[in-house]
Short mmCIF file of C-alpha atoms in Angstrom, two decimals:
data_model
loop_
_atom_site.label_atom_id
_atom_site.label_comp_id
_atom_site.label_asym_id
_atom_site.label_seq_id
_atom_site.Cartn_x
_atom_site.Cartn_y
_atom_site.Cartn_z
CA UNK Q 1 165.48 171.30 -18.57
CA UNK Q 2 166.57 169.80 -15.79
CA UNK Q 3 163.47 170.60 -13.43
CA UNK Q 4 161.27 169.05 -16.22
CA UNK Q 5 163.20 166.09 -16.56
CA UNK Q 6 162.35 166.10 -12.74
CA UNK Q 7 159.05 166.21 -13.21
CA UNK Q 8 158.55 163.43 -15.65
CA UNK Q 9 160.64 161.28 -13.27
CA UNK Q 10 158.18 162.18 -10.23
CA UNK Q 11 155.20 161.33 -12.43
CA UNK Q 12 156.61 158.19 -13.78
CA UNK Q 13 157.58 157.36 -10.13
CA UNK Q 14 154.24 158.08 -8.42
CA UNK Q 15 152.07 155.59 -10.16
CA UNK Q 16 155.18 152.90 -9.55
CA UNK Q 17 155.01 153.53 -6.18
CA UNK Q 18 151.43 152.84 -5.93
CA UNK Q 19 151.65 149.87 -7.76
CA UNK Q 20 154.46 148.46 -5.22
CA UNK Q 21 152.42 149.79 -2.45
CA UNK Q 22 149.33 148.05 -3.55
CA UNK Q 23 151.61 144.78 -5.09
CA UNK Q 24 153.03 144.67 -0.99
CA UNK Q 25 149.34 144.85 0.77
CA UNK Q 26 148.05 142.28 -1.49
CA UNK Q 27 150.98 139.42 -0.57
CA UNK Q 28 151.40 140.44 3.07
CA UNK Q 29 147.48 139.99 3.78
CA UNK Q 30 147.76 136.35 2.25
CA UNK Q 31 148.61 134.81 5.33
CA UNK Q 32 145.93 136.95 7.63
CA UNK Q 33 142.97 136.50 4.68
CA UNK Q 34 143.36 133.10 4.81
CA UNK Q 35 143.77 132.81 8.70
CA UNK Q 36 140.50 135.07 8.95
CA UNK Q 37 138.48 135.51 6.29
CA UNK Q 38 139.20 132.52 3.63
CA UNK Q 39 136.06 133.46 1.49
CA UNK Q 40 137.82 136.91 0.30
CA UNK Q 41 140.50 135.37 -2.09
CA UNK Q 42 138.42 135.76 -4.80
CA UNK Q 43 138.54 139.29 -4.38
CA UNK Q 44 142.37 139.09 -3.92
CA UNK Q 45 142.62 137.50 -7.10
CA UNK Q 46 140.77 139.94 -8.84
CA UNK Q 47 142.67 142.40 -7.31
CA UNK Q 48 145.98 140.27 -8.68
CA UNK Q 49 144.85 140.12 -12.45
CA UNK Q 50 144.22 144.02 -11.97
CA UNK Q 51 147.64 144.40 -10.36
CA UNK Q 52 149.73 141.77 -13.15
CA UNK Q 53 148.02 143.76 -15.53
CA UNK Q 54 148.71 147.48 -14.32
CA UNK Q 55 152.18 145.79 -13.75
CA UNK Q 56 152.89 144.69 -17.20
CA UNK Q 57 151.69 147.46 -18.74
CA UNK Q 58 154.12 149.69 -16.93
CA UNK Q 59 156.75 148.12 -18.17
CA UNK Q 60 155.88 147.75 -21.56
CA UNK Q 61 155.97 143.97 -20.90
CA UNK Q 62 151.99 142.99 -21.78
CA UNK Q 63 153.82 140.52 -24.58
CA UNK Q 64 155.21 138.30 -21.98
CA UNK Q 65 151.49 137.17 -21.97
CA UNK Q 66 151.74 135.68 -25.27
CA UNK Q 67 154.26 133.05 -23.63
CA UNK Q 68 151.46 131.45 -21.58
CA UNK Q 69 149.36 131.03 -24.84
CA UNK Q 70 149.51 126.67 -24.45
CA UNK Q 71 147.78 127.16 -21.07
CA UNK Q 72 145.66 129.94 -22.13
CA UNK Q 73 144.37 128.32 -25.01
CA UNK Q 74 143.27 125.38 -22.78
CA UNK Q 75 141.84 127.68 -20.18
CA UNK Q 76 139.80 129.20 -23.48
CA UNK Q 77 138.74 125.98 -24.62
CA UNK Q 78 137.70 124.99 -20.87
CA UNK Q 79 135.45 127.91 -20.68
CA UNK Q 80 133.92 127.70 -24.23
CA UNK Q 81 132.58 124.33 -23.32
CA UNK Q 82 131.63 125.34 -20.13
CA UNK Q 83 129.93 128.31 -21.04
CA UNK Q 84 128.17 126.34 -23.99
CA UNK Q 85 126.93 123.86 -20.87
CA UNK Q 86 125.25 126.98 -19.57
CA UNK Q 87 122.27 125.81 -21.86
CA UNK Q 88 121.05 122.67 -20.31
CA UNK Q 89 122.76 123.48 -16.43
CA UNK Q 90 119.83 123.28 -13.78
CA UNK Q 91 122.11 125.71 -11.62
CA UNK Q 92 120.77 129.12 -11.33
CA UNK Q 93 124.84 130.38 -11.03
CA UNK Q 94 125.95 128.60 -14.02
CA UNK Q 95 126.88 131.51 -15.42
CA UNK Q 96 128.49 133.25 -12.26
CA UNK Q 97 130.89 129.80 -11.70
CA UNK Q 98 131.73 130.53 -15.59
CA UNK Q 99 132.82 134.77 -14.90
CA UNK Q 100 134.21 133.07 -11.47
CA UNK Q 101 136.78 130.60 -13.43
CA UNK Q 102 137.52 133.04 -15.87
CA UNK Q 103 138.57 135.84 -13.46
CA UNK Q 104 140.70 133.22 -11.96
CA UNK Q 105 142.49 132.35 -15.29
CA UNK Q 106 143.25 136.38 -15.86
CA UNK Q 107 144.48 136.52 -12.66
CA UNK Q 108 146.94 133.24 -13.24
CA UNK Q 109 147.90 134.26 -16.52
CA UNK Q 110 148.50 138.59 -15.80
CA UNK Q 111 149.35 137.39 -12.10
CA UNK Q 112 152.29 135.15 -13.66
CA UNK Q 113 153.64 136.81 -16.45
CA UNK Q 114 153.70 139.76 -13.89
CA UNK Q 115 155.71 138.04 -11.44
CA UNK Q 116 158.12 136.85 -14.00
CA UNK Q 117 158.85 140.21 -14.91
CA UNK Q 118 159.97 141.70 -11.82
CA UNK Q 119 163.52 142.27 -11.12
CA UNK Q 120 165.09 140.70 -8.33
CA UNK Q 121 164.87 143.19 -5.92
CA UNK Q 122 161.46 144.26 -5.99
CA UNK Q 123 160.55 139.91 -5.87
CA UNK Q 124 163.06 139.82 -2.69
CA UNK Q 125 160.27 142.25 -1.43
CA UNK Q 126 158.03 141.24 -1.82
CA UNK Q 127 158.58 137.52 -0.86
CA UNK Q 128 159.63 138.96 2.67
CA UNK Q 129 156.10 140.60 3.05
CA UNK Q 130 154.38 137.46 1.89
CA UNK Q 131 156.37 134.80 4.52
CA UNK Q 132 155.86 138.07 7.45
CA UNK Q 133 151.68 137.03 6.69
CA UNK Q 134 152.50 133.36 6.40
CA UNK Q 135 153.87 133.62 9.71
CA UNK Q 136 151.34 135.11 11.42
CA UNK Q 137 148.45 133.09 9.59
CA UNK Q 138 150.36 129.73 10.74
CA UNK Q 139 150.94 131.44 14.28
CA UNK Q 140 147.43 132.45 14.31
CA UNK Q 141 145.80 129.39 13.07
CA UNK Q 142 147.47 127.39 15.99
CA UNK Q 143 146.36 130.06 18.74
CA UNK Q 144 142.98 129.83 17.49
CA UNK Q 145 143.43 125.92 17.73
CA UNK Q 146 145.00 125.98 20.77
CA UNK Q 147 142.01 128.46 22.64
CA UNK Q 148 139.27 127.33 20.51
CA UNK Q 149 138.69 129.21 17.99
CA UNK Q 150 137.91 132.70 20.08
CA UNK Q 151 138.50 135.14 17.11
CA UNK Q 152 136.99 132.86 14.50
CA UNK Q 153 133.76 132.76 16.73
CA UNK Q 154 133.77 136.41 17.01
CA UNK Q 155 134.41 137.08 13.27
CA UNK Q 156 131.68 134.24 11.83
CA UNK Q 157 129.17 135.07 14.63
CA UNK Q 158 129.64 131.89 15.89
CA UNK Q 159 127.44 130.90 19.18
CA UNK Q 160 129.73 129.92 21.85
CA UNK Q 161 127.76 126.19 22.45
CA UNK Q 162 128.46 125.52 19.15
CA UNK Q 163 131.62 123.36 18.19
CA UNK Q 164 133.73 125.34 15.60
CA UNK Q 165 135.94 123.19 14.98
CA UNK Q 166 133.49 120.53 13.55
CA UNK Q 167 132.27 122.91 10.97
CA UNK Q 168 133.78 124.51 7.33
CA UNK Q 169 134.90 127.74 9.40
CA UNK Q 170 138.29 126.83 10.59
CA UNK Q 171 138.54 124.11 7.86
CA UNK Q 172 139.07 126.37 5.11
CA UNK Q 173 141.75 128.15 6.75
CA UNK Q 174 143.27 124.68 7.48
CA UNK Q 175 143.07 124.08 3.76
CA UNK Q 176 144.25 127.28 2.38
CA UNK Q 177 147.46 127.15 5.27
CA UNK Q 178 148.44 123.95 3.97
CA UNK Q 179 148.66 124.98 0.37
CA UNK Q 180 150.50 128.17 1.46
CA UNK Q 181 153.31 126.50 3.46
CA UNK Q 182 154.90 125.51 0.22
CA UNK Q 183 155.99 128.48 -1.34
CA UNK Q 184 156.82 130.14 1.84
CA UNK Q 185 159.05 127.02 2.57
CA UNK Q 186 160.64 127.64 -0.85
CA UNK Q 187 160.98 131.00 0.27
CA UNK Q 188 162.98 130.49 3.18
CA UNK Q 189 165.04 127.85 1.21
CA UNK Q 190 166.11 130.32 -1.00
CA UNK Q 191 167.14 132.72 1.59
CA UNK Q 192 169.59 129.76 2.83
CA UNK Q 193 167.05 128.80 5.54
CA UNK Q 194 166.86 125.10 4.58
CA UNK Q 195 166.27 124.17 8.43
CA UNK Q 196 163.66 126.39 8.11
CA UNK Q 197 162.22 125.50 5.30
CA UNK Q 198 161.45 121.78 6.41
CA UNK Q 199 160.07 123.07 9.97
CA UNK Q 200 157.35 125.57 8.86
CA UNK Q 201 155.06 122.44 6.96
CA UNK Q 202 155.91 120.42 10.10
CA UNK Q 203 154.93 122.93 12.54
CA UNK Q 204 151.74 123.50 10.50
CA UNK Q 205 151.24 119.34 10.53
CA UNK Q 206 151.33 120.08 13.93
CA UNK Q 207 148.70 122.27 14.72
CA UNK Q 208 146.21 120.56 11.89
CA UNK Q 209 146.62 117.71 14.72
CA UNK Q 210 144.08 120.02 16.92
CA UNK Q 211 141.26 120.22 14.00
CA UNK Q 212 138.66 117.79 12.66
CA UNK Q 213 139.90 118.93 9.08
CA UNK Q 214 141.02 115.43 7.62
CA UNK Q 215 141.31 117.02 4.36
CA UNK Q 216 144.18 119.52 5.81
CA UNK Q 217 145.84 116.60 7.47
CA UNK Q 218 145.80 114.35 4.42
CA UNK Q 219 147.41 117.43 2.50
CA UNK Q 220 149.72 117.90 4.55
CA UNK Q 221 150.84 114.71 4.97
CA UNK Q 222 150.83 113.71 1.63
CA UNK Q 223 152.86 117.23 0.59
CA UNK Q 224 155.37 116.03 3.50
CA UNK Q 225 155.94 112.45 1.55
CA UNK Q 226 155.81 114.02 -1.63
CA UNK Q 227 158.52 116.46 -0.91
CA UNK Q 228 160.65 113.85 0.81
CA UNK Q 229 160.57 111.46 -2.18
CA UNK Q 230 161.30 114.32 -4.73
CA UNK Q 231 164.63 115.72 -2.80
CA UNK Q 232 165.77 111.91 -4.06
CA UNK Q 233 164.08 112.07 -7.45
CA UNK Q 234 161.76 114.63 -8.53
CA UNK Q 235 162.21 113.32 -12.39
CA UNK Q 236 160.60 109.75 -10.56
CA UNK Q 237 157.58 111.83 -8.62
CA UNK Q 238 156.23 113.98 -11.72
CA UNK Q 239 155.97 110.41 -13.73
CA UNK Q 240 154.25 108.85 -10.44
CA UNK Q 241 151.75 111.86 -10.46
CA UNK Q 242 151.51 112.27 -13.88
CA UNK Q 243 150.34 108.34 -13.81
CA UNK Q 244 147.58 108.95 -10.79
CA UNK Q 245 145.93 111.98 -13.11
CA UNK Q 246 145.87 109.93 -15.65
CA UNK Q 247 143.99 107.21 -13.92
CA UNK Q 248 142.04 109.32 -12.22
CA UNK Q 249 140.72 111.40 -15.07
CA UNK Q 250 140.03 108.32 -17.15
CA UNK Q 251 138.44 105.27 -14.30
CA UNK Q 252 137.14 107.70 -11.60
CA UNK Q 253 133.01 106.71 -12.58
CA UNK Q 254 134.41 103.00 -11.92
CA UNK Q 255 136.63 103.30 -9.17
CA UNK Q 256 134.03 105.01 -7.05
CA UNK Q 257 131.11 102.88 -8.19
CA UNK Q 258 133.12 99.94 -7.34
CA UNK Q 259 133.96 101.77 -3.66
CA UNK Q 260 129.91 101.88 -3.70
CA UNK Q 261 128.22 99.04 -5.26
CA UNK Q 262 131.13 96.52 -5.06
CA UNK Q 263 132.66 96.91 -2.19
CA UNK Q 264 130.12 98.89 -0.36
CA UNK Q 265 132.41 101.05 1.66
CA UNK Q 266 129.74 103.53 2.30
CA UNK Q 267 128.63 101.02 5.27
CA UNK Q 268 132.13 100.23 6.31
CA UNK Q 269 132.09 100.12 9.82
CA UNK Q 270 136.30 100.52 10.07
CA UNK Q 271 135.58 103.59 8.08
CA UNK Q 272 135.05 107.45 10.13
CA UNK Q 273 131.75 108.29 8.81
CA UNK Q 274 132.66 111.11 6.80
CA UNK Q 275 134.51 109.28 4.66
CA UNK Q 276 131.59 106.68 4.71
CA UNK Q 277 129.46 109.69 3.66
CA UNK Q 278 131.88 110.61 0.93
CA UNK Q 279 131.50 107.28 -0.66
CA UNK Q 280 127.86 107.23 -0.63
CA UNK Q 281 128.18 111.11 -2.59
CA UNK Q 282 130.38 109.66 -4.83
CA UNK Q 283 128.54 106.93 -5.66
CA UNK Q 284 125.19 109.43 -6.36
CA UNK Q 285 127.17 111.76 -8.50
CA UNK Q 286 128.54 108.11 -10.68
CA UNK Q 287 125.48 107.62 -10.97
CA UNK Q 288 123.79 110.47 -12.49
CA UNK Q 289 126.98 111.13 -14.22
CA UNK Q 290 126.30 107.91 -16.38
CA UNK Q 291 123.03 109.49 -17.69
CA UNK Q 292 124.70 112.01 -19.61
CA UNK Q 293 127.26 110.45 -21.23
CA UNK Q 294 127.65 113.35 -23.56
CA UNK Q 295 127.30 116.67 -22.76
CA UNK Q 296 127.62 116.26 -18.83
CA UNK Q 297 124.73 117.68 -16.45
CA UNK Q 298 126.37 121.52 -17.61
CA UNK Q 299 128.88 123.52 -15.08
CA UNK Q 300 127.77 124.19 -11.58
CA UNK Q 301 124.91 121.45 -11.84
CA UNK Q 302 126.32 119.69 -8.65
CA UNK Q 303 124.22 122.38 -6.09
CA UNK Q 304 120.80 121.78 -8.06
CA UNK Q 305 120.59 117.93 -8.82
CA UNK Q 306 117.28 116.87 -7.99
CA UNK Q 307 117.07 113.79 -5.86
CA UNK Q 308 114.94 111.74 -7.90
CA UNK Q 309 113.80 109.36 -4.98
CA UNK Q 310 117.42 108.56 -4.20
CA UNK Q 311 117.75 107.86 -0.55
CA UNK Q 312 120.66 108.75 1.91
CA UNK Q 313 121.61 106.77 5.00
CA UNK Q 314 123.51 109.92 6.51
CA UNK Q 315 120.53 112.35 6.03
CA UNK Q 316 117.38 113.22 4.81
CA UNK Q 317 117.71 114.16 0.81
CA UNK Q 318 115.52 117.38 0.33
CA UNK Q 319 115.89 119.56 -2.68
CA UNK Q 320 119.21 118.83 -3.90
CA UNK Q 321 121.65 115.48 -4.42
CA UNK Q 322 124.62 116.15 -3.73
CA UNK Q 323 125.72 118.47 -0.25
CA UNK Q 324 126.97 121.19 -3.49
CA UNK Q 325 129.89 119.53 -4.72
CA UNK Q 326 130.63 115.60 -4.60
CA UNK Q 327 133.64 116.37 -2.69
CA UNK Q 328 135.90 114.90 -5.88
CA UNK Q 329 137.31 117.40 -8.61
CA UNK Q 330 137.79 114.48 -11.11
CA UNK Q 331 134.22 113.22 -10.37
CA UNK Q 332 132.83 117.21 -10.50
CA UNK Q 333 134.40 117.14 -13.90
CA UNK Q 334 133.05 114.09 -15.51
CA UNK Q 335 129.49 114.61 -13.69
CA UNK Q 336 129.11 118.59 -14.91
CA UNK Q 337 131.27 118.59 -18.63
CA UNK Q 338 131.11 115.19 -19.54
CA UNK Q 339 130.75 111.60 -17.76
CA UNK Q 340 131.42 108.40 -19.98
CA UNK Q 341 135.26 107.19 -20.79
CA UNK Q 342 134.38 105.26 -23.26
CA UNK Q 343 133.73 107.70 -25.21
CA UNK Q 344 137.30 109.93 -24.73
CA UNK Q 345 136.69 112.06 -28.24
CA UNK Q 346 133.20 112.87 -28.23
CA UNK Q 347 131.90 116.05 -26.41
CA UNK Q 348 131.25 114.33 -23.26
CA UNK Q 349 134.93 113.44 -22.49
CA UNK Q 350 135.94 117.19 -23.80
CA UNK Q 351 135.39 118.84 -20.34
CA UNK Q 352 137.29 115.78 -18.51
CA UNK Q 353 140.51 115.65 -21.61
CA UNK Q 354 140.81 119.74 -20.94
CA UNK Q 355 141.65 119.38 -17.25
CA UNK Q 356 143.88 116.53 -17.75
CA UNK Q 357 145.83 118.77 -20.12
CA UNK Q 358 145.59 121.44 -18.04
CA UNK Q 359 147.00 119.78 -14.73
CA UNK Q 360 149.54 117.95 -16.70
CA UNK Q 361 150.71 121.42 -18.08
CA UNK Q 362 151.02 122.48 -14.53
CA UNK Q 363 152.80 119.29 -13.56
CA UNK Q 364 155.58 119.24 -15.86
CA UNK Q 365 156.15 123.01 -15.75
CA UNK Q 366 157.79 122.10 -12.31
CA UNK Q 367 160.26 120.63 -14.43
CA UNK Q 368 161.61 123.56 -15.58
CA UNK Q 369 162.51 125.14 -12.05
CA UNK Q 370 165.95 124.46 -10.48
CA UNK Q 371 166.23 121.23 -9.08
CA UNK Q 372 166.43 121.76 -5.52
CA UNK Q 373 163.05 124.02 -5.61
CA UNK Q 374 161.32 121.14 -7.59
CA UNK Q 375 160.55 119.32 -4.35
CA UNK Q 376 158.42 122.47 -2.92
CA UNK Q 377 156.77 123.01 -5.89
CA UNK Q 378 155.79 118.80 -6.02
CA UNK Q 379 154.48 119.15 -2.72
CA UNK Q 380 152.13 122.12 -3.36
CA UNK Q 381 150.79 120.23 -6.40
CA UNK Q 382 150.49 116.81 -4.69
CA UNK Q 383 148.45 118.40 -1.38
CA UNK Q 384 145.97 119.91 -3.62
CA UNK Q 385 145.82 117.02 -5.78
CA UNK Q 386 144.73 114.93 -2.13
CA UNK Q 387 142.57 117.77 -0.99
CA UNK Q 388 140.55 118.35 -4.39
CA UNK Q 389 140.10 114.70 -4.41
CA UNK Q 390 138.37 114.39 -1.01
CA UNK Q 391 137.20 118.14 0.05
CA UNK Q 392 136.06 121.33 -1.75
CA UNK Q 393 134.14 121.72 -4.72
CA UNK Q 394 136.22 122.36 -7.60
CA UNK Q 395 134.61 125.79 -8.88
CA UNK Q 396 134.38 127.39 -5.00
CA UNK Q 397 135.39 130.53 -6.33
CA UNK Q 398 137.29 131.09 -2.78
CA UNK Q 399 139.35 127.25 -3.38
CA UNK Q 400 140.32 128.13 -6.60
CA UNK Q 401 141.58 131.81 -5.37
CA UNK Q 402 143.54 129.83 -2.96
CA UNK Q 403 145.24 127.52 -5.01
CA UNK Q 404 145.93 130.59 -7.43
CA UNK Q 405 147.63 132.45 -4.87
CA UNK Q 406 149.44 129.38 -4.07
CA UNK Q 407 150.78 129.19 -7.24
CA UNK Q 408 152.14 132.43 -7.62
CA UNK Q 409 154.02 132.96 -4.71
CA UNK Q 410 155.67 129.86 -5.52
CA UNK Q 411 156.52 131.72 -9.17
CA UNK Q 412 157.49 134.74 -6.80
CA UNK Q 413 159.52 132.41 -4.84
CA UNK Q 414 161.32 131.11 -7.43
CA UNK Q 415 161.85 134.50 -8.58
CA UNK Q 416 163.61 135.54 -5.78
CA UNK Q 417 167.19 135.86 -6.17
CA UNK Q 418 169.02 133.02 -3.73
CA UNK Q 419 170.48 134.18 -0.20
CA UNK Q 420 173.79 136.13 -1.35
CA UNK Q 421 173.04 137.32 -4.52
#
């Protein structure tokens, strides 16, 4: 009896054991992947969902799923438009950005409800191997600054004549760094390492400083004030964010045709001339946005607008609009699922109403966390909210694996029983 009893125990244990094994690998190499090799999230986040799922199911715990079912519903509703958007897209990977926001969802929903499950130990564990990678991404990152990028060069084939640091290779990292920070600064506060906890985002402001990556430093920076502000009120900051979504969702078409037309910022000469360039793409993807007030130009269209005679003053225009993306997730929204205000219950707004939800869902979650982690989690949501309003495109399957793995280490974070317990 008792050698069988043995033997179900071993059996139980071994697949456990693998789990935790694989559950470790895939939190340590956050830090390293995004140091390195930024374009393999997605295939940590498939490996997540795979993991939350394996994880659940273990446990018997696959119900805690049905908690998320506000958020999943919207994520469902999100994709049936988008899918349906599929039919009049000019993008040949329509249909790939649809399987590539969908994995992404499964990975946030069976990644969460995963985390949430855990007991505090096994979090504790985990949370240590994710700030060890943290660590040396961050230490890493600013070596690489520091000595020009040698191991970047090396691992992108990068010519040495070539200056790294003014292309996308070291600016994803800088991107992906900035969102992980957060929960690894929640981390430490919750092991009693408040001192810490502030130093890690300031050491990382730091060594953005070194890059071209204005989109890192903005993050950064406005994560820093964010967090700042909501240590006095974080009740005040989720109404002040709240309020810029809400603006932003409904007047982006004519705040950035006013930046274009009006004010004509794109030939600003106190502006840098990225950010002269940005206006000018914004201003292109208003435009075409307001020919389809409806039904949008379908998901992914951004990469495969046709120029249409429109002319450029930062480049020649060949085959496509837009440089992929407009550089604007409010602006990708309205341009690919639906583009005219006006009309806020037709089809057309549908795409633009979804992610409103859907970020405000997000937002006021934070509000449910203890109060002193509520400023960490503020600042993760308020430097992607800069960054996705100035950088990436929104769908980059490897952007939205970053801001997914973001988001659950903060969970796991706040999972994590405080120092002492």
């Amino acid at each position: 009896m008792d050698f069988s009893l043995s033997q179900r125990d071993s059996a139980r244990g071994t697949p456990d054991a693998i789990l935790a094994g694989v559950a470790g690998v895939a939190v340590a190499s956050l830090g390293p992947l995004a140091s390195m090799a930024p374009r393999g999230l997605p295939v940590w986040a498939v490996l997540i969902a795979l993991v939350g799922l394996a994880g659940l199911a273990r446990r018997g715990a696959l119900g805690r799923l049905q908690r998320a079912m506000p958020g999943t519903a919207l994520v469902l509703a999100f994709l049936a438009l988008a899918s349906l958007s599929i039919l009049w897209s000019p993008s040949p990977r329509a249909g790939l950005t649809v399987v590539e926001i969908a994995y992404i969802g499964l990975g946030a929903l069976a990644g969460g409800a995963w985390l949430s499950s855990l007991p505090g130990v096994e979090a504790r564990r985990l949370i240590g191997l994710f700030l060890i990678g943290v660590f040396a991404g961050v230490l890493l990152f600013a070596v690489e600054a520091a000595l020009d990028f040698p191991l970047h060069r090396w691992w992108n084939h990068v010519p040495a004549g070539v200056e790294i640091a003014e292309t996308n290779v070291p600016k994803r990292t800088a991107v992906l760094l900035c969102l992980l920070v957060w929960p690894a600064a929640m981390a430490l506060d919750r092991a009693g390492r408040r001192g810490l906890a502030v130093a890690l985002p300031a050491v990382f402001a730091a060594a953005c400083l070194l890059l071209t990556s204005r989109s890192a430093m903005l993050g950064i920076v406005t994560g820093g004030a964010v967090f700042a502000l909501a240590v006095w009120s974080p009740r005040l900051v989720r109404g002040v964010l709240a309020a810029v979504l809400a603006v932003a969702f409904t007047f982006v078409l004519p705040l950035v045709l006013l930046f274009d037309r009006v004010l004509n910022l794109d030939g600003a000469d106190w502006l840098f001339r990225s950010a002269q360039h940005r206006v000018e793409i914004w201003g292109m993807a208003a435009n075409r946005a307001l020919e389809t007030p409806f039904f949008g130009q379908g998901i992914d269209a951004s990469r495969a607008l046709e120029p249409e005679g429109a002319v450029s003053r930062f480049g020649t225009l060949t085959d496509s609009l837009l440089p992929l993306h407009p550089h604007n997730a409010f602006l990708q929204v309205w341009l690919e699922l639906g583009a005219f205000g006006a009309v806020w219950l037709e089809l057309g707004a549908f795409g633009a109403a979804l992610a409103l939800a859907a970020a405000l869902l997000l937002l006021f979650g934070t509000g449910r966390m203890e109060r002193r982690l509520q400023p960490f989690a503020l600042a993760l949501f308020a430097s992607a909210l800069a960054m996705a309003s100035t950088a990436y495109g929104i769908w980059q399957a490897w952007w939205m694996g970053g801001m997914l793995a973001a988001g659950l280490m903060l969970r796991l974070a706040a999972r994590t029983p405080a120092g002492g317990e």
